[in-house]
mmCIF file of C-alpha atoms and ligand atoms in Angstrom:
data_model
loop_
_atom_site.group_PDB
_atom_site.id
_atom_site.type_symbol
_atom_site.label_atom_id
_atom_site.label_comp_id
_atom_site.label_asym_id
_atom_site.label_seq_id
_atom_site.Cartn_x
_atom_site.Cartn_y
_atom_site.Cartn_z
ATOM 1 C CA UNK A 127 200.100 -63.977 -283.953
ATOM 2 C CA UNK A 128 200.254 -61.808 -280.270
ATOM 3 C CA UNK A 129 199.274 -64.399 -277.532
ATOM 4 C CA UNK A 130 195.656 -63.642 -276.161
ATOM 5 C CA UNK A 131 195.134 -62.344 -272.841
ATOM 6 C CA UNK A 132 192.322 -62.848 -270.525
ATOM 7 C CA UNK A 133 191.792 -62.287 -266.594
ATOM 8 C CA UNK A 134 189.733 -61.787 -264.003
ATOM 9 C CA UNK A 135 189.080 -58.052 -261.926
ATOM 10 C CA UNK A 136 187.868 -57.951 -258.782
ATOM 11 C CA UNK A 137 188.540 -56.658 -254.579
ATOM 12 C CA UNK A 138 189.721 -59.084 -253.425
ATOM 13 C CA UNK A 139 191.181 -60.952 -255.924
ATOM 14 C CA UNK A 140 194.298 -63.123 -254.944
ATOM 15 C CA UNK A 141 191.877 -66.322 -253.756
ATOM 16 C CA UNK A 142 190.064 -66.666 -257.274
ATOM 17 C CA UNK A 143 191.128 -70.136 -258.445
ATOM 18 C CA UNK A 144 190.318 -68.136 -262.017
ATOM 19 C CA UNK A 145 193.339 -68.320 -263.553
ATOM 20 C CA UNK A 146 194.449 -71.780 -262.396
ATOM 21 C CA UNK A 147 191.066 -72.957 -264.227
ATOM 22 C CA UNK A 148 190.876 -71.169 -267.116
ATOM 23 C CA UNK A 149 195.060 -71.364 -267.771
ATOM 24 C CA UNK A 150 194.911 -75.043 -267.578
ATOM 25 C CA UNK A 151 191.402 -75.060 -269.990
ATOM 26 C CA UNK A 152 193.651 -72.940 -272.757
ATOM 27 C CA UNK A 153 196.196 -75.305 -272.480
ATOM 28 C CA UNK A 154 194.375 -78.832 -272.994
ATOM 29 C CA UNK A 155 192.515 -76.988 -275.913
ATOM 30 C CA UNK A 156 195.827 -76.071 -277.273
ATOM 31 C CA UNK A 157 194.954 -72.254 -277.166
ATOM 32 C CA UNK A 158 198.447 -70.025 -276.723
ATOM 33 C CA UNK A 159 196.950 -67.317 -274.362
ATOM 34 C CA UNK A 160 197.403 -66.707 -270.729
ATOM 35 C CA UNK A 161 194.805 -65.545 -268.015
ATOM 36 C CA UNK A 162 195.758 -63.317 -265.219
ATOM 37 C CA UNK A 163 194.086 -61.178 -261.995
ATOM 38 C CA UNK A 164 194.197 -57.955 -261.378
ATOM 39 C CA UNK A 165 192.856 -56.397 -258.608
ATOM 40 C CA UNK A 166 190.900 -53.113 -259.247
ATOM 41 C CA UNK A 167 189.188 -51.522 -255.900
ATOM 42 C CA UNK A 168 185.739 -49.425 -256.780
ATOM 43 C CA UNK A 169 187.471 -46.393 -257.858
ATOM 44 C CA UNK A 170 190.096 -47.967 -260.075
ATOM 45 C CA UNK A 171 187.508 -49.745 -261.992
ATOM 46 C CA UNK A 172 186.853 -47.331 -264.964
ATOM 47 C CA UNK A 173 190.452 -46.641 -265.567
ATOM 48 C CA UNK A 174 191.473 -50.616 -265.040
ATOM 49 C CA UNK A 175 188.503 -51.877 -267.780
ATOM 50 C CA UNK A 176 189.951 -49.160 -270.278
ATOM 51 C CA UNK A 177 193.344 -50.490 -269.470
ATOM 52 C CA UNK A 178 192.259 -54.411 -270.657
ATOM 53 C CA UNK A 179 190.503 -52.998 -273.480
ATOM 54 C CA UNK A 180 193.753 -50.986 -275.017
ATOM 55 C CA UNK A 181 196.054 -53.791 -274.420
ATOM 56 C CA UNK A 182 193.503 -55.821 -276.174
ATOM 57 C CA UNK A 183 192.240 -58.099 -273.794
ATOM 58 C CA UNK A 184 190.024 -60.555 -275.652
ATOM 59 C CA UNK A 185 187.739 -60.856 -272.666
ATOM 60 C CA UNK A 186 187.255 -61.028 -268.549
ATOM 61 C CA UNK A 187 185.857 -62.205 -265.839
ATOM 62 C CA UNK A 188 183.900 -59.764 -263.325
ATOM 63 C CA UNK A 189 184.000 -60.823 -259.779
ATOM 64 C CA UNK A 190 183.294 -59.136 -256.157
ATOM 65 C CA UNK A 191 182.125 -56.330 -255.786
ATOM 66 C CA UNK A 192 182.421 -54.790 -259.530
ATOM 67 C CA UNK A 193 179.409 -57.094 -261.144
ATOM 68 C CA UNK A 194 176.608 -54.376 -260.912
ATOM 69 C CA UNK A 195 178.891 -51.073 -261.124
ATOM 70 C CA UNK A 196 179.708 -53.093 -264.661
ATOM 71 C CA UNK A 197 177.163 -51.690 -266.591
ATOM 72 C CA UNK A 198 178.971 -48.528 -266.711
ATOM 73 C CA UNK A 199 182.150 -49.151 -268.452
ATOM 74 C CA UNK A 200 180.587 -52.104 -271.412
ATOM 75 C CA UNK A 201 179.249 -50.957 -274.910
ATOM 76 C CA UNK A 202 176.855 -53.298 -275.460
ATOM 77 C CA UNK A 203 175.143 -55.722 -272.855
ATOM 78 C CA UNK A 204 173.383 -59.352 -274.126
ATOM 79 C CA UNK A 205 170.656 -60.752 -273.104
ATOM 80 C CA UNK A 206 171.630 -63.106 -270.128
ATOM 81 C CA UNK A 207 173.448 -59.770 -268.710
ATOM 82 C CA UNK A 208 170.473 -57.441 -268.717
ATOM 83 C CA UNK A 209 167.914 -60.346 -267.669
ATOM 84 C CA UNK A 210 170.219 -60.782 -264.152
ATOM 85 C CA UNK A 211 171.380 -57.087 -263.998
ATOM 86 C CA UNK A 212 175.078 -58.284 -263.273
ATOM 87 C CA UNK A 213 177.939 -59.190 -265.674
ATOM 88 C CA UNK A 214 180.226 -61.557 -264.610
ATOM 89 C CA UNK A 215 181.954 -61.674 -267.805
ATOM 90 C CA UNK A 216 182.944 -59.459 -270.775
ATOM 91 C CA UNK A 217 183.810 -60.094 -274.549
ATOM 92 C CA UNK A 218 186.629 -57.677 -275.819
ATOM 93 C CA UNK A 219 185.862 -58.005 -280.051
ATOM 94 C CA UNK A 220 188.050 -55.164 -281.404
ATOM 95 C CA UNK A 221 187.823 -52.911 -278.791
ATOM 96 C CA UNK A 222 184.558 -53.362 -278.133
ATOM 97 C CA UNK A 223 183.025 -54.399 -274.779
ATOM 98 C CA UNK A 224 180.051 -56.690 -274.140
ATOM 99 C CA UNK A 225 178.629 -57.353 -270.781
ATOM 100 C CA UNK A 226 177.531 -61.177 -270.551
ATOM 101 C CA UNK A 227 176.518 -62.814 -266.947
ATOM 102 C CA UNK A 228 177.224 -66.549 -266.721
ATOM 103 C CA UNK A 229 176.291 -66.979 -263.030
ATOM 104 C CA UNK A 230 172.855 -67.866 -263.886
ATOM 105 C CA UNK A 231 173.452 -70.572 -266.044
ATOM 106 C CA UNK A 232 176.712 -72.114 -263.897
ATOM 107 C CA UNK A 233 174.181 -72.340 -260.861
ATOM 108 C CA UNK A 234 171.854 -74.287 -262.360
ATOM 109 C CA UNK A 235 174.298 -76.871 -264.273
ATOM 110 C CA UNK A 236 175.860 -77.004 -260.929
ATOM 111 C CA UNK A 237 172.442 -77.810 -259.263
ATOM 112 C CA UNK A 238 171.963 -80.052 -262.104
ATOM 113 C CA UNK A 239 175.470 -82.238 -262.026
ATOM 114 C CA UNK A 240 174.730 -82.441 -257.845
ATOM 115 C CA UNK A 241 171.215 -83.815 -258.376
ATOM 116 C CA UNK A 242 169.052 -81.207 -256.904
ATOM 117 C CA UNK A 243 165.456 -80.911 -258.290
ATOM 118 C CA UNK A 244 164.594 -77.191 -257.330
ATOM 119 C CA UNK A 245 160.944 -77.080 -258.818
ATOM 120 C CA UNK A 246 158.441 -75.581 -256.881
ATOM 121 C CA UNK A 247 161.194 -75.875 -253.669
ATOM 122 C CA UNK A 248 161.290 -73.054 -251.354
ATOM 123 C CA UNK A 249 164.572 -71.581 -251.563
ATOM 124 C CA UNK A 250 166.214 -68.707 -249.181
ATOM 125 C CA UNK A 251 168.934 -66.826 -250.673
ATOM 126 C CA UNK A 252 171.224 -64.832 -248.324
ATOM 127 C CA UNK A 253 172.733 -61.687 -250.321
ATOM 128 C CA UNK A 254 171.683 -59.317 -252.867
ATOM 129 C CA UNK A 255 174.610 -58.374 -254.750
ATOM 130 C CA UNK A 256 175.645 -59.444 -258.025
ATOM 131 C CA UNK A 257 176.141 -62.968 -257.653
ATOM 132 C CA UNK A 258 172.746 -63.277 -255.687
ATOM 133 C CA UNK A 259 171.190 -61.761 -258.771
ATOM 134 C CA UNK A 260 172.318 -64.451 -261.031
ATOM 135 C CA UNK A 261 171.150 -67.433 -258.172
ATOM 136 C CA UNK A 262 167.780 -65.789 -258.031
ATOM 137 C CA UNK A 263 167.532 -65.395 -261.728
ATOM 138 C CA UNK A 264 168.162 -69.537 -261.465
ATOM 139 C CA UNK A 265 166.311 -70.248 -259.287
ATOM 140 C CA UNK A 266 163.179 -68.561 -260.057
ATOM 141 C CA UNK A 267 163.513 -69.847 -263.853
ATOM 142 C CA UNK A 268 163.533 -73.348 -262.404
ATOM 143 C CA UNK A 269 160.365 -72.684 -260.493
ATOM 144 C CA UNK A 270 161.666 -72.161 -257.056
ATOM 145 C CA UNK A 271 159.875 -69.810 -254.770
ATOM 146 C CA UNK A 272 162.548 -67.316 -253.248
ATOM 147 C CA UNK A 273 163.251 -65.303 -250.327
ATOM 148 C CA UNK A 274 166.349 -62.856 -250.262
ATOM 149 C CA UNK A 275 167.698 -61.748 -247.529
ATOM 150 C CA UNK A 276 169.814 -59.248 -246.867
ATOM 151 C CA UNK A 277 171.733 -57.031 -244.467
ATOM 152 C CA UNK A 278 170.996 -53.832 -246.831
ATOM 153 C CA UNK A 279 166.972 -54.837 -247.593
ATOM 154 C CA UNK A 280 166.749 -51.992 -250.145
ATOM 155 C CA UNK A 281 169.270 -53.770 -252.070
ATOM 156 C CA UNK A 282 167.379 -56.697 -252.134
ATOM 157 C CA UNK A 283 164.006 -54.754 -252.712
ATOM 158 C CA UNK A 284 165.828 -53.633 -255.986
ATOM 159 C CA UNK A 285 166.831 -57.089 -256.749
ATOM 160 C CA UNK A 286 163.169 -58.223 -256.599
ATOM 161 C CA UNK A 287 162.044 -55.141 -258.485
ATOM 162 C CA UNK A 288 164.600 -56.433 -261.268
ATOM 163 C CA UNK A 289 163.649 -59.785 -261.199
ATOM 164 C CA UNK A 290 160.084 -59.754 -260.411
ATOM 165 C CA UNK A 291 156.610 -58.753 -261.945
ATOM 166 C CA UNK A 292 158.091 -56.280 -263.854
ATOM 167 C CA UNK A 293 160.932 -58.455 -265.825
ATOM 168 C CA UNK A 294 159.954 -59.014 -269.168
ATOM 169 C CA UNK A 295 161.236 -62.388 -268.726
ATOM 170 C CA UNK A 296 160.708 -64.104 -265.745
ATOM 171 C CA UNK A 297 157.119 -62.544 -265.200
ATOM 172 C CA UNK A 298 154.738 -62.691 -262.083
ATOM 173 C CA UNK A 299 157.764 -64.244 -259.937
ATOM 174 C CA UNK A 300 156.682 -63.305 -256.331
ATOM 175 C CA UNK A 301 160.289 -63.037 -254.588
ATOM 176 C CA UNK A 302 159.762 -62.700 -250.753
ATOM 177 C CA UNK A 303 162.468 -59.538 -248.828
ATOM 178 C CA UNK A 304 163.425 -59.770 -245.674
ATOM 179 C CA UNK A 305 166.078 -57.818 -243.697
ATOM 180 C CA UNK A 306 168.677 -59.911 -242.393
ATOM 181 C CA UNK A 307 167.765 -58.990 -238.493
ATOM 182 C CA UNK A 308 163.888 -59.313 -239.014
ATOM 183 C CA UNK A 309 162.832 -62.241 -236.726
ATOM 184 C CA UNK A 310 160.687 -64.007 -239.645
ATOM 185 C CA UNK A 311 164.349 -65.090 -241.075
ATOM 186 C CA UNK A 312 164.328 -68.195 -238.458
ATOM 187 C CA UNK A 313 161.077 -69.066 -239.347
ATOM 188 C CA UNK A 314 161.721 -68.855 -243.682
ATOM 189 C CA UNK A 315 164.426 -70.529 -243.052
ATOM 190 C CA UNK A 316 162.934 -73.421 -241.298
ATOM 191 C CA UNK A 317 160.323 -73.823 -243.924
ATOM 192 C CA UNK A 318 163.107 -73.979 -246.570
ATOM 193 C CA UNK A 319 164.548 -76.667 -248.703
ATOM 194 C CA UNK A 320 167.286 -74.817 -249.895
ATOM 195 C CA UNK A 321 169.284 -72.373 -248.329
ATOM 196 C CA UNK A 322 171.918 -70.036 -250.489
ATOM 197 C CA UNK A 323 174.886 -68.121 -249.162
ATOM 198 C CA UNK A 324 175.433 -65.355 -251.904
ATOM 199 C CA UNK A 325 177.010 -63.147 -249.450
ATOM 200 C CA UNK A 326 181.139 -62.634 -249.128
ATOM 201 C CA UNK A 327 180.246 -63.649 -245.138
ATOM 202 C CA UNK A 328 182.816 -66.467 -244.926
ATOM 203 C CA UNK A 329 185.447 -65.342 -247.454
ATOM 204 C CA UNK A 330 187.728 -63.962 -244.945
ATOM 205 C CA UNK A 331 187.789 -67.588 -244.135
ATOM 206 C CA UNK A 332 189.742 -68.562 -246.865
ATOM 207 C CA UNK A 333 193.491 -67.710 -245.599
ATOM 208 C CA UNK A 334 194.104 -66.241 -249.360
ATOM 209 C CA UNK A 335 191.505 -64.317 -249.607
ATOM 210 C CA UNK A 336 193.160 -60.742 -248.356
ATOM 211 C CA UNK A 337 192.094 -58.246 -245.689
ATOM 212 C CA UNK A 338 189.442 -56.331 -247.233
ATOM 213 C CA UNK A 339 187.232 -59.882 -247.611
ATOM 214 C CA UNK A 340 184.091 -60.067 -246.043
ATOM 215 C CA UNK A 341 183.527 -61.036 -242.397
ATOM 216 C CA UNK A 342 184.849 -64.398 -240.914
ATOM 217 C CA UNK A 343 181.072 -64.927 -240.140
ATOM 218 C CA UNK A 344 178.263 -66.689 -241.716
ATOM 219 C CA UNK A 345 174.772 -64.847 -242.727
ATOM 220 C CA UNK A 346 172.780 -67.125 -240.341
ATOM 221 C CA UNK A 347 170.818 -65.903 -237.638
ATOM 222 C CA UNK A 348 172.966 -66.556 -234.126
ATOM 223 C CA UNK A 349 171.973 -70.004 -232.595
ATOM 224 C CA UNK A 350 169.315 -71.419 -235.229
ATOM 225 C CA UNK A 351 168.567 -74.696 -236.083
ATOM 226 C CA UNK A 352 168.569 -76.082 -239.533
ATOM 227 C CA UNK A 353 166.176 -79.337 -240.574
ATOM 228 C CA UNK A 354 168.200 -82.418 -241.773
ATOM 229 C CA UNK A 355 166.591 -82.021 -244.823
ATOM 230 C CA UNK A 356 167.694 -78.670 -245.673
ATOM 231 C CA UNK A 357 170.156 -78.697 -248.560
ATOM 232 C CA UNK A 358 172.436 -75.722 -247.835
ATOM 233 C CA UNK A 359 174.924 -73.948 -250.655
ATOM 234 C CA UNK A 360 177.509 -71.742 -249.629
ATOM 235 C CA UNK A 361 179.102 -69.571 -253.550
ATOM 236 C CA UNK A 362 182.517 -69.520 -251.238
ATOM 237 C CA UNK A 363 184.566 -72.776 -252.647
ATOM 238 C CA UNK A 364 186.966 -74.929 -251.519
ATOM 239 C CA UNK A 365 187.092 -74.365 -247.837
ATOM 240 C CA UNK A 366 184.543 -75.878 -244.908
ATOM 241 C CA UNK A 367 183.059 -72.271 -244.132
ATOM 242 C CA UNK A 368 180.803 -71.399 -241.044
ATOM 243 C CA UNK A 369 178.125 -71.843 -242.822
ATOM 244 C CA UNK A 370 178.747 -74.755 -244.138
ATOM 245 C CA UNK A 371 179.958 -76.309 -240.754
ATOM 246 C CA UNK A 372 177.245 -75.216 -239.460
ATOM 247 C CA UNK A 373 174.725 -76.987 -241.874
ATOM 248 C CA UNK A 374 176.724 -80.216 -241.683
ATOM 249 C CA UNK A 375 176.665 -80.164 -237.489
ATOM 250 C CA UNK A 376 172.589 -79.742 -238.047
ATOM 251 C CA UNK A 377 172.917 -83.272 -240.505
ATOM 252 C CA UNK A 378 172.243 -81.303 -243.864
ATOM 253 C CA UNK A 379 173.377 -82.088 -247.229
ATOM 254 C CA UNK A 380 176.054 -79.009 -247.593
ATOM 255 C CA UNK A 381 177.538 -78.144 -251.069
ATOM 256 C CA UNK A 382 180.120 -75.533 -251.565
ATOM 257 C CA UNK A 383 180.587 -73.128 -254.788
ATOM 258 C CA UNK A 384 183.194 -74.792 -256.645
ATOM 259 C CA UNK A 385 181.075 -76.534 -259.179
ATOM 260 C CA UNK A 386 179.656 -73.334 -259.966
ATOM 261 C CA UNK A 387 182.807 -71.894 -260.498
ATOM 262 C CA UNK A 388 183.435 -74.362 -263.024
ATOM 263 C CA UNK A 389 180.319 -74.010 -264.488
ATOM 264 C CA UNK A 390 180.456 -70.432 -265.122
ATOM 265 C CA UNK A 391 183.727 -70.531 -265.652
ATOM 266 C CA UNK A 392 183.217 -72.838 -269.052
ATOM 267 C CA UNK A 393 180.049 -70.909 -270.447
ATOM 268 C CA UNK A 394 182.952 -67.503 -270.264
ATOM 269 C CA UNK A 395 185.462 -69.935 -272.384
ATOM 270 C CA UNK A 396 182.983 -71.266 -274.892
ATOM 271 C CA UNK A 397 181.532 -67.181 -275.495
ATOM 272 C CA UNK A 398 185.610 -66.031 -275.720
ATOM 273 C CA UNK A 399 187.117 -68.967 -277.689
ATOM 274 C CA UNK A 400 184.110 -70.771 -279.372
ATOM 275 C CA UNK A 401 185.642 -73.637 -278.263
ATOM 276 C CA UNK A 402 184.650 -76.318 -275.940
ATOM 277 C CA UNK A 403 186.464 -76.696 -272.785
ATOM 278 C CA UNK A 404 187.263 -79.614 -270.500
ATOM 279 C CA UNK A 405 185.718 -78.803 -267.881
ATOM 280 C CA UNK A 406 187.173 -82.245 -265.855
ATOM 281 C CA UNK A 407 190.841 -80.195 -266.121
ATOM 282 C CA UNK A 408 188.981 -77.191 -265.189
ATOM 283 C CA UNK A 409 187.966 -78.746 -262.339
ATOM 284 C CA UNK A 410 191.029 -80.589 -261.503
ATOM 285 C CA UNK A 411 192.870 -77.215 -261.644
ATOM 286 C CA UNK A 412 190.709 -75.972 -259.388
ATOM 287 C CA UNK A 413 191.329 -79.090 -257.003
ATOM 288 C CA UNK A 414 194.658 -79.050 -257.159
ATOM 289 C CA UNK A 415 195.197 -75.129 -256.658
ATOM 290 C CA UNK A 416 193.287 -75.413 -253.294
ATOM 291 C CA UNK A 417 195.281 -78.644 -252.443
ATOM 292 C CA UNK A 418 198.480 -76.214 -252.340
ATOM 293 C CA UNK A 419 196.851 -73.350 -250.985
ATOM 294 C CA UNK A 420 196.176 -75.857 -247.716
ATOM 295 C CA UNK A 421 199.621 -77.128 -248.118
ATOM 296 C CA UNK A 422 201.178 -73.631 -247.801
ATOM 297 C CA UNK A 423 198.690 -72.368 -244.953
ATOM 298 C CA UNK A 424 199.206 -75.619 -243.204
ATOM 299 C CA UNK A 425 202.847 -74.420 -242.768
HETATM 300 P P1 NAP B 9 178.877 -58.376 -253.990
HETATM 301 O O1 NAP B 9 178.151 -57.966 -255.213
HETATM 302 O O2 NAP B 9 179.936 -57.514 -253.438
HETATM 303 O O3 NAP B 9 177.752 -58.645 -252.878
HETATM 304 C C1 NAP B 9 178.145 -58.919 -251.555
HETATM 305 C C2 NAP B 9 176.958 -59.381 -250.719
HETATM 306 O O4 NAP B 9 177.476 -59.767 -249.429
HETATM 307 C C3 NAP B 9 175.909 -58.301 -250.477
HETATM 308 O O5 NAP B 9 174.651 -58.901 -250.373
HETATM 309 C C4 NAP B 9 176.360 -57.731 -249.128
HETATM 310 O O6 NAP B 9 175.324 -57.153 -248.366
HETATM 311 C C5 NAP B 9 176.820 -59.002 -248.412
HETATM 312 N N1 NAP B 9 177.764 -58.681 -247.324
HETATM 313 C C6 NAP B 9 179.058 -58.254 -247.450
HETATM 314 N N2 NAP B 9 179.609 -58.063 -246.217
HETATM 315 C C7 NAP B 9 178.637 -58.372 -245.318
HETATM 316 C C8 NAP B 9 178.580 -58.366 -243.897
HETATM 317 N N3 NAP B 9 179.641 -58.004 -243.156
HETATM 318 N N4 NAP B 9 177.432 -58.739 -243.293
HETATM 319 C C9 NAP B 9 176.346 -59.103 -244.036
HETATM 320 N N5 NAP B 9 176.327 -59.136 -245.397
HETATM 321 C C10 NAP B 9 177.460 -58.768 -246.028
HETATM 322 O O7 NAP B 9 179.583 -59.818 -254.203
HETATM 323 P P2 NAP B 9 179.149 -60.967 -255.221
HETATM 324 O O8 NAP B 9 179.835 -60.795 -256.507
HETATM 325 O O9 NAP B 9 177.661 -61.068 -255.179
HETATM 326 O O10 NAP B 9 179.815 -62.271 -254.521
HETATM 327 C C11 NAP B 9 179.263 -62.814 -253.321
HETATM 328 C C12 NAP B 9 179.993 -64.127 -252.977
HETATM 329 O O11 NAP B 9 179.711 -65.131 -253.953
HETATM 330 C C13 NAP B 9 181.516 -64.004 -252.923
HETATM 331 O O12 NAP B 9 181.982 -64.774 -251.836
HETATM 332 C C14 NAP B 9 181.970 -64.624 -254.238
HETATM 333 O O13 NAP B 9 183.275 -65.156 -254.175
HETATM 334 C C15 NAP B 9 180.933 -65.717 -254.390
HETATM 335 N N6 NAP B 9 180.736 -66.130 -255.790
HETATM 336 C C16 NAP B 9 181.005 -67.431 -256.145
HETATM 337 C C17 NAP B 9 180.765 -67.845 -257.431
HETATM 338 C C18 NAP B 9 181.031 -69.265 -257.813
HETATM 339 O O14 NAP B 9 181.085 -69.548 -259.028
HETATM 340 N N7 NAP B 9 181.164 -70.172 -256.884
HETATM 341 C C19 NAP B 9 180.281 -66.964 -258.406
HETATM 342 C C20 NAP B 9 180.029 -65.652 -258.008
HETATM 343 C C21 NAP B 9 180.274 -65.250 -256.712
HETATM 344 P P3 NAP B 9 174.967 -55.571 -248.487
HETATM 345 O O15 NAP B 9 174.110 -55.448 -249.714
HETATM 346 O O16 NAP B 9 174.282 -55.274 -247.228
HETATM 347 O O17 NAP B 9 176.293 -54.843 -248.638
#
């Protein structure tokens, strides 16, 4: 029996704690398969999915900036895909692709395991690319009311086109746009109790996360305040961000991505393997992949 092969394609790639996770989750299930990255820019993408499906890949992860441009290369797209418009992950079944998105259903067990009641909370999401779609999507099924911004606001027109009136699905969800240099940004989000970074703004941070990562910056405007009672989420894990730093100098609660990742992370093991995962060795994979990523920047 060939030993199963799954990764994870993306720009930038080399921070995704991915394969630490998912490697350690094959192993406590007693799975023999390994789970790689590969990094794929825009124009490779095409030729790199056709790659993973020849070799016969039994499935993937989808990460930054590929989740959208996804649609393009799968042959069949479920539900949970075509409700968020992004696929984050991909079943390979004898050479045959299908589009899944897991985001969605990660953010909320991850709101869910921290404690956060988001029902009827106003919620500010900052981004409107792929994994922005699947936070909205959340969100707005859990009966938050949401404002996206954004530093391209057509994107995130299109984003509440997708998810909004029109969705079969969600129905008459009234998602707020605002560009991310319109001055009503301060005020939304001072009237929030949730703010979301679904941007990359941060990932440069990370000292693995490569040169073409986003800015070192965070998506808030310069200089504003947050209320203590603000619950911020930044989707970057592991590391103390701008953002973040930010939100805990103003006294808010601040949560990074990481229980998200794991989240998401199991929901693509159970649809590839049928199988349950741990998700506490997930998690501690996770931990302890970060721990040595400190150690080795640290000297
Ligand atoms: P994406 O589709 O490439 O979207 C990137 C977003 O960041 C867009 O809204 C983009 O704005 C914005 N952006 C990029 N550079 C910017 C800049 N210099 N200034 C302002 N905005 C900028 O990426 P994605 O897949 O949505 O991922 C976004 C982040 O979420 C990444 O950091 C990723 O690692 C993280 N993530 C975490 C999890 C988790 O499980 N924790 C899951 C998914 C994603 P424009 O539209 O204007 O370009």
């Amino acid at each position: 029996m060939p030993r199963e092969r799954f990764a994870v394609i993306g720009d930038p790639v080399e921070h995704s704690l991915s394969p630490a996770m998912h490697n350690a989750a094959l192993r406590a299930a007693g799975i023999d398969a390994g789970y790689g990255a590969l990094r794929l820019a825009p124009h490779e993408l095409g030729a790199g999915v056709e790659r993973l499906r020849r070799r016969g890949y039994r499935g993937f992860n989808v990460t930054v900036p590929h989740k959208e441009a996804m649609f393009d290369y799968v042959d069949r797209v479920a539900r949970s895909a075509a409700e968020v418009a992004a696929i984050n992950t991909v079943i390979c079944n004898g050479g045959v692709l299908e589009g899944h998105n897991t985001d969605s259903s990660g953010f909320v067990a991850a709101l869910e395991l921290h404690g956060l009641d988001v029902q009827g909370a106003k919620a500010v999401v900052f981004g409107a690319g792929g994994a922005a779609r699947g936070v909205v999507h959340a969100l707005l099924q859990l009966g938050s009311q949401v404002t996206v911004v954004n530093r391209t606001v057509e994107k995130a027109r299109k984003l509440a086109r997708d998810l909004g009136p029109a969705s079969p699905v969600l129905g008459p969800a009234p998602v707020v746009v605002l560009a991310a240099d319109d001055p009503a940004v301060t005020p939304a989000i001072q009237r929030t109790q949730l703010l979301v970074n679904a941007t990359t703004l941060g990932m440069s941070h990370l000292a693995s996360a490569g040169p073409s990562a986003g800015d070192a910056g965070s998506p808030l405007p310069p200089g504003v305040d947050l209320l203590p009672r603000t619950v911020v989420v930044d989707l970057i894990y592991g590391r103390q961000t701008p953002f973040l730093q930010h939100a805990a100098a103003c006294g808010c609660r601040s949560i990074d991505g990481l229980e998200m990742l794991v989240q998401q992370g199991a929901e693509s093991f159970r649809f590839w393997t049928g199988v349950e995962p741990d998700v506490d060795v997930m998690r501690e994979a996770c931990l302890r992949e970060l721990a040595e990523v400190r150690t080795c920047s640290a000297s």
